XYZ file of C-alpha atoms in Angstrom:
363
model
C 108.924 59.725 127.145
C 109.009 62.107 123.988
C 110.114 60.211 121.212
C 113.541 61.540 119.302
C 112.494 60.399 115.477
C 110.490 58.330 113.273
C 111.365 55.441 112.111
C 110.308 54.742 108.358
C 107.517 53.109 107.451
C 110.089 50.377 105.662
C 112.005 49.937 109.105
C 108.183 49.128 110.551
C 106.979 46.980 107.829
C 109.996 44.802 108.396
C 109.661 44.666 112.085
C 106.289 43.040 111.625
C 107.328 40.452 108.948
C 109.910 39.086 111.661
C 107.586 39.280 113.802
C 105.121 37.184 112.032
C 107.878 34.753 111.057
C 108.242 34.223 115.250
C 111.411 36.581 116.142
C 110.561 37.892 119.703
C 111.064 41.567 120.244
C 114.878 41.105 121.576
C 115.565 39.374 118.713
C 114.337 41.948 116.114
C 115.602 44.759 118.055
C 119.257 43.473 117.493
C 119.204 42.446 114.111
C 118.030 46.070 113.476
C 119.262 47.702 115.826
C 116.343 49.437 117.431
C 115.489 49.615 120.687
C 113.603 46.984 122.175
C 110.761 49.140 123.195
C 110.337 50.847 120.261
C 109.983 46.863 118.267
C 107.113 46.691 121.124
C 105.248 49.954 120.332
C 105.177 49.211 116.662
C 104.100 45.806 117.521
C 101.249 46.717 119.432
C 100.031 49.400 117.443
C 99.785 47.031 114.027
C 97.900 44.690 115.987
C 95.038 47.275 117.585
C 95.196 49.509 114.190
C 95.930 46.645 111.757
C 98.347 49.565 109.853
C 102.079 50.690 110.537
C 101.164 54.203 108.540
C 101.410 56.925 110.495
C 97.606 57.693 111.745
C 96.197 61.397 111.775
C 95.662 63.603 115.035
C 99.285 63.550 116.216
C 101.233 66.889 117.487
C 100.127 69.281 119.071
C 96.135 70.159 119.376
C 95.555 73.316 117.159
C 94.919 75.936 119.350
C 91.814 77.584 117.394
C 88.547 75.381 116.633
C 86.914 75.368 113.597
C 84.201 77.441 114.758
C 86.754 79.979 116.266
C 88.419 79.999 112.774
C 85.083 80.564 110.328
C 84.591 83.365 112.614
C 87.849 84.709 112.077
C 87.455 84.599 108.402
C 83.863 86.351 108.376
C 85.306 88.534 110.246
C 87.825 89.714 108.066
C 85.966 89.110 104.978
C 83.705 91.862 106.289
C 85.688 94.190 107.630
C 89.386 94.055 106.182
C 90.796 96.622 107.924
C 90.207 94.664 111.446
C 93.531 94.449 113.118
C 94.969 90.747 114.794
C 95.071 92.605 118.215
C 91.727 93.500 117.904
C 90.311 90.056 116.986
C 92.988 88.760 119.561
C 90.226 90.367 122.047
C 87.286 89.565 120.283
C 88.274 85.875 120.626
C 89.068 86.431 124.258
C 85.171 88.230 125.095
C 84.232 84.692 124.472
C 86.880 82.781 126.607
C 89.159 81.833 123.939
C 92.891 83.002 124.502
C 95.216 82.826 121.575
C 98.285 85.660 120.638
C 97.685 87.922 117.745
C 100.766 85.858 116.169
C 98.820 82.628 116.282
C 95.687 84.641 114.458
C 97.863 86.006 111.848
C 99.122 82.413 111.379
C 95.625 80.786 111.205
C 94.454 83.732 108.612
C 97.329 83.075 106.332
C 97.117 79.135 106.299
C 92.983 80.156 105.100
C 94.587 81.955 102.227
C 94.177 85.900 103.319
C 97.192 87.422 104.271
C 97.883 91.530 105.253
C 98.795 93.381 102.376
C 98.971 97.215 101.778
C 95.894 98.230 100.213
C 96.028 100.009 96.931
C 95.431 103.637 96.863
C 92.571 104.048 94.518
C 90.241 107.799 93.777
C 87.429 108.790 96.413
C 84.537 107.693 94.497
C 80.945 109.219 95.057
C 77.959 107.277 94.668
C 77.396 109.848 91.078
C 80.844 109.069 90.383
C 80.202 105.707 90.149
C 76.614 105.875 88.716
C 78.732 107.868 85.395
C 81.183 104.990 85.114
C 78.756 102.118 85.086
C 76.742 104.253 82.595
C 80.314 104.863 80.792
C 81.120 101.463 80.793
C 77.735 100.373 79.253
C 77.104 102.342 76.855
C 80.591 101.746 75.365
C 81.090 97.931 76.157
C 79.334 96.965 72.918
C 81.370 99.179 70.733
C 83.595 97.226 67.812
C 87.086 97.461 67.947
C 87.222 99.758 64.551
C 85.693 102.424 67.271
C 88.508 102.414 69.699
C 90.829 102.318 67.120
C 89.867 105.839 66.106
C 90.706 107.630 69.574
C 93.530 109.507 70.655
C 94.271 109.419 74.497
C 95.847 111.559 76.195
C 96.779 112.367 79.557
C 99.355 114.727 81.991
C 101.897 113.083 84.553
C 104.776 114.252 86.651
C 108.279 112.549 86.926
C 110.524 113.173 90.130
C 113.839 113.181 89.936
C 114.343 110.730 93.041
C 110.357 109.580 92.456
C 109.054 106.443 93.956
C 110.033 104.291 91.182
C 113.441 104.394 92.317
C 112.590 102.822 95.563
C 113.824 99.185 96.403
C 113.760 96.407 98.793
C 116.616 95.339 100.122
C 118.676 92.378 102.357
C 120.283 93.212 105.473
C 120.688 91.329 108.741
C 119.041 92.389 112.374
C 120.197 95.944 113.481
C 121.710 96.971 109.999
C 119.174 98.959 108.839
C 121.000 102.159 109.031
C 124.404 101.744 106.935
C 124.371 103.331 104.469
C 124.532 100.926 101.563
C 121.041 99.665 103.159
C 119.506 103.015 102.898
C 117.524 105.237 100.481
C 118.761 109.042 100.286
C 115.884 111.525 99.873
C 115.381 115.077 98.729
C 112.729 117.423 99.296
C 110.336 117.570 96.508
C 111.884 114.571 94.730
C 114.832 116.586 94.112
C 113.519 118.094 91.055
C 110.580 117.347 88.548
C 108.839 117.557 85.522
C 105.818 117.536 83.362
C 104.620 115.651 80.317
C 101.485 115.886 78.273
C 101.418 112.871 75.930
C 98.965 111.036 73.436
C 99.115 108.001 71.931
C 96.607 105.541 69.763
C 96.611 101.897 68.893
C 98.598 102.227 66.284
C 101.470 104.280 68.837
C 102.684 106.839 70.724
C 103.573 110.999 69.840
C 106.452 112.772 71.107
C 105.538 113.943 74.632
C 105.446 117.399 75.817
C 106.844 118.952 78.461
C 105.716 122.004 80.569
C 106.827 123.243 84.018
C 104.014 125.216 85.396
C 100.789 124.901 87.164
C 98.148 125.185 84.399
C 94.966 126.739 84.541
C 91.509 127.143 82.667
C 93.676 130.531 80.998
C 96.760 129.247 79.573
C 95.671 125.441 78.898
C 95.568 126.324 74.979
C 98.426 128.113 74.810
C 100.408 125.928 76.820
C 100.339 122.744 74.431
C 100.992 124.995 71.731
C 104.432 123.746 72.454
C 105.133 121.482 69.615
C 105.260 118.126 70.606
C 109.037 117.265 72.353
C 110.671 120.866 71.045
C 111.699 123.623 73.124
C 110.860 127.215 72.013
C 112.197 130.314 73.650
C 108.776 130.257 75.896
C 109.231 126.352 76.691
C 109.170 127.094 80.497
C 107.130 129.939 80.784
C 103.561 130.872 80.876
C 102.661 131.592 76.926
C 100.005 134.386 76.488
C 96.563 133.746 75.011
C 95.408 133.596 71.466
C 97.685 131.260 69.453
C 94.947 127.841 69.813
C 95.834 127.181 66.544
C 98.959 125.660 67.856
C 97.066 122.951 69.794
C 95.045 122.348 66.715
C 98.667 121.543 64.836
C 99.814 119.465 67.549
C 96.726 117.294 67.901
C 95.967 116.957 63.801
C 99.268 116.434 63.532
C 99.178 113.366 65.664
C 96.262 112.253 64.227
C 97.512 112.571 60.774
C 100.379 110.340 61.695
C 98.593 107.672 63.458
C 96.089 107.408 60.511
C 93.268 107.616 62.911
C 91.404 108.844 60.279
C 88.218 111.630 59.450
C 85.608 110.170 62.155
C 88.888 110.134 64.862
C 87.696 110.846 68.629
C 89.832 113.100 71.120
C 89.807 112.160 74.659
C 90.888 113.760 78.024
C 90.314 113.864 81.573
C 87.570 116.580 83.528
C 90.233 118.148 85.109
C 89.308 121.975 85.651
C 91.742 122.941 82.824
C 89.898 120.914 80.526
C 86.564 121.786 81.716
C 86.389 125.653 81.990
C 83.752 127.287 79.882
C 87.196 128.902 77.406
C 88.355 125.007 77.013
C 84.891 123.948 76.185
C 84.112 127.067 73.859
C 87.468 126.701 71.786
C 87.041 122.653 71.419
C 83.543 123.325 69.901
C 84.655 126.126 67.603
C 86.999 123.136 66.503
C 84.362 120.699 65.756
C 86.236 117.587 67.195
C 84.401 114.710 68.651
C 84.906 114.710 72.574
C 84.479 111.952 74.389
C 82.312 112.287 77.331
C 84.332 111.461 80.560
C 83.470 110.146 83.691
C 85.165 111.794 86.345
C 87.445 110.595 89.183
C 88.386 107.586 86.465
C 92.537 106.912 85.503
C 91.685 103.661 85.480
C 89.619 103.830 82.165
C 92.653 105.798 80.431
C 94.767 103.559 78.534
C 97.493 105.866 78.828
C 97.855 105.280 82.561
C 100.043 102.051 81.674
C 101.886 104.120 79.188
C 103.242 106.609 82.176
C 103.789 103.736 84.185
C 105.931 101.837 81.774
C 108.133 105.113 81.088
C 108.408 105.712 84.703
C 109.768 102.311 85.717
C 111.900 102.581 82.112
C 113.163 106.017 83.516
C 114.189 105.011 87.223
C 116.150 102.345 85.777
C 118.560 104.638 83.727
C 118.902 106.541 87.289
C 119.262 110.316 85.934
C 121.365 112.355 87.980
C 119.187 115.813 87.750
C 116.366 117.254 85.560
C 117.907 117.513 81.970
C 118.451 113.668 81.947
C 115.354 113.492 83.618
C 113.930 115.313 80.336
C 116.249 113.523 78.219
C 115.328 110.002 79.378
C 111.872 110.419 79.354
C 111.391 111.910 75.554
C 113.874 108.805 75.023
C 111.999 106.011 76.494
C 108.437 107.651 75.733
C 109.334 107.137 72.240
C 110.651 103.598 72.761
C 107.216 102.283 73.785
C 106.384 99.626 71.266
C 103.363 99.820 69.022
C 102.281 96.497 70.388
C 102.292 97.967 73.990
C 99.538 100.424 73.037
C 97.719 97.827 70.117
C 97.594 95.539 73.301
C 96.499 98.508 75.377
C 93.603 99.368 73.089
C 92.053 95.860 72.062
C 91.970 95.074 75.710
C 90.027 98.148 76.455
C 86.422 96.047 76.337
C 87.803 93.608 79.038
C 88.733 96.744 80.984
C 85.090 98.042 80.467
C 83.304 94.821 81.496
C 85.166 94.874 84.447
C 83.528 98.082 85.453
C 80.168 96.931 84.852
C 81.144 93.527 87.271
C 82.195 95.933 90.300
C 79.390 98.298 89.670
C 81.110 101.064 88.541
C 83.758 101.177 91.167
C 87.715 100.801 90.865
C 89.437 98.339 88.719
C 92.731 96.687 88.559
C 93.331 98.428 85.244
């Protein structure tokens, strides 16, 4: 017979001092009113386990041994893309037979539980060779260095962008009303562009283009100053007027007092790396910092965009010009602590890269 609850381990203590002052179970069981049988179990069991506590190895056997389950967890450690089904099977090769439910339920009590994984660049074995040699050679630098840099970067906002997505609570077979939905729109419903910069000691106005730039316009399309429109704000600019990009960029670095011995930085994408770019940033003279490629994670700025793009979803613009709006608006906002913060961690980030041997970080 199943028992239907547990009695407390009070109720049992004080069965067994009756008992020891000579009640018999009848007795006991009425003045407590428990059933005589039960009096009797606890009774016996005090006398072969001297204890009324409740002793381990009661329930229901565990279905997995300990073997079964350090298997499961090599397994896994090894190869984290290894579905329950499939180690379902691997378990039954050897005669064990468990459901992929119980296997799930085993790997989560161990601590390792299925999660998305994080969508991270394709690194090459070079790739990662230049950011271990990146992250050594600059590891050791003093804060005074990094203080001196001006980031910079290009992202793109969507009107109806992933930011804007959200969980949400519905019951079984309610998935489709509306109000548990998310409307979408082909190619986010609109978009735009921003070139920004910031330093330790803050953020520029950002800049905002709306075509596909290449290794011919690259100058001539930041010679937009920095958050204004100009009659040619949207359209391709012709060549020849790089002096722009040298007001933009001095001017920023006048006004975050990076000083004379200040360092520019930006990413190896094509634009940046054509033999013009290259030739018109020497005539310049500025200090370029050498960048590894296939590496947002070791660009500061990264958190910036990320921070303006969760800032921006929240205000929930209803088409592009509040799009623009918003973003010049809450670019702006970012608090000189935010990118202080930003830069005096960047050694942490650094070591971090050495640790994983030059592959992705959390940063």
């Amino acid at each position: 017979m199943v028992k239907s609850r547990e009695w407390s381990r009070k109720t049992r203590e004080e069965v067994i001092t009756l008992h020891r002052k000579g009640n018999g179970y009848k007795k006991i069981a009425k003045m407590l009113n428990i059933p005589r049988e039960t009096i009797g179990s606890i009774i016996r069991k005090f006398k072969a386990k001297g204890t009324v506590e409740t002793l381990p190895g009661r329930g229901r056997k565990k279905m997995l041994t300990s073997t079964a389950v350090r298997y499961l967890k090599r397994r896994v450690e090894k190869s984290p893309r290894v579905t329950a089904e499939e180690l379902r099977k691997d378990l039954s090769d050897v005669g064990t037979e468990v459901s992929a439910q119980t296997i799930r339920r085993t790997l989560r009590n161990e601590g390792l539980h299925a999660r998305t994984p994080r969508r991270t660049p394709l690194l090459s074995p070079k790739n990662k060779k230049s950011r271990l040699q990146y992250a050594k050679s600059h590891v050791d630098k003093p804060q005074k260095f990094w203080d001196s840099f001006l980031w910079t970067d290009e992202t793109k906002l969507e009107l109806f962008g992933p930011m804007d997505q959200r969980y949400v609570w519905r019951r079984k077979n309610k998935a489709y009303e509306e109000k548990n939905t998310f409307p979408t729109v082909k190619h986010g419903g609109g978009s735009l562009m921003l070139w920004g910069c910031f330093a330790s000691a803050g953020t520029m106005n950002s800049l905002q283009y709306q075509e596909i730039l290449d290794d011919n316009v690259m100058q001539s399309v930041t010679n937009l100053r920095l958050g204004r429109r100009t009659a040619s704000h949207c359209h391709p600019i012709s060549p020849g007027t790089e002096e722009i990009l040298d007001d933009n960029v001095m001017q920023s670095v006048t006004n975050l007092r990076l000083g004379r011995r200040w360092t520019f930085q930006q990413d190896n994408d094509p634009k940046h790396t054509s033999k013009s770019t290259r030739a018109w940033l020497q005539i310049k003279g500025w200090n370029i910092l050498e960048w590894p490629s296939q590496s947002p994670d070791l660009n500061p700025i990264e958190n910036l965009w990320w921070d303006l793009k969760k800032a921006v979803a929240v205000r929930k613009p209803k088409n592009v010009t509040e799009l623009e709006a918003f973003a010049h608006d809450e670019w702006a906002k970012i608090p000189v602590d935010r990118c202080k913060t930003l830069v005096s961690s960047y050694a942490s980030l650094l070591k971090a890269v050495i640790t994983v041997k030059g592959c992705c970080t959390k940063y």
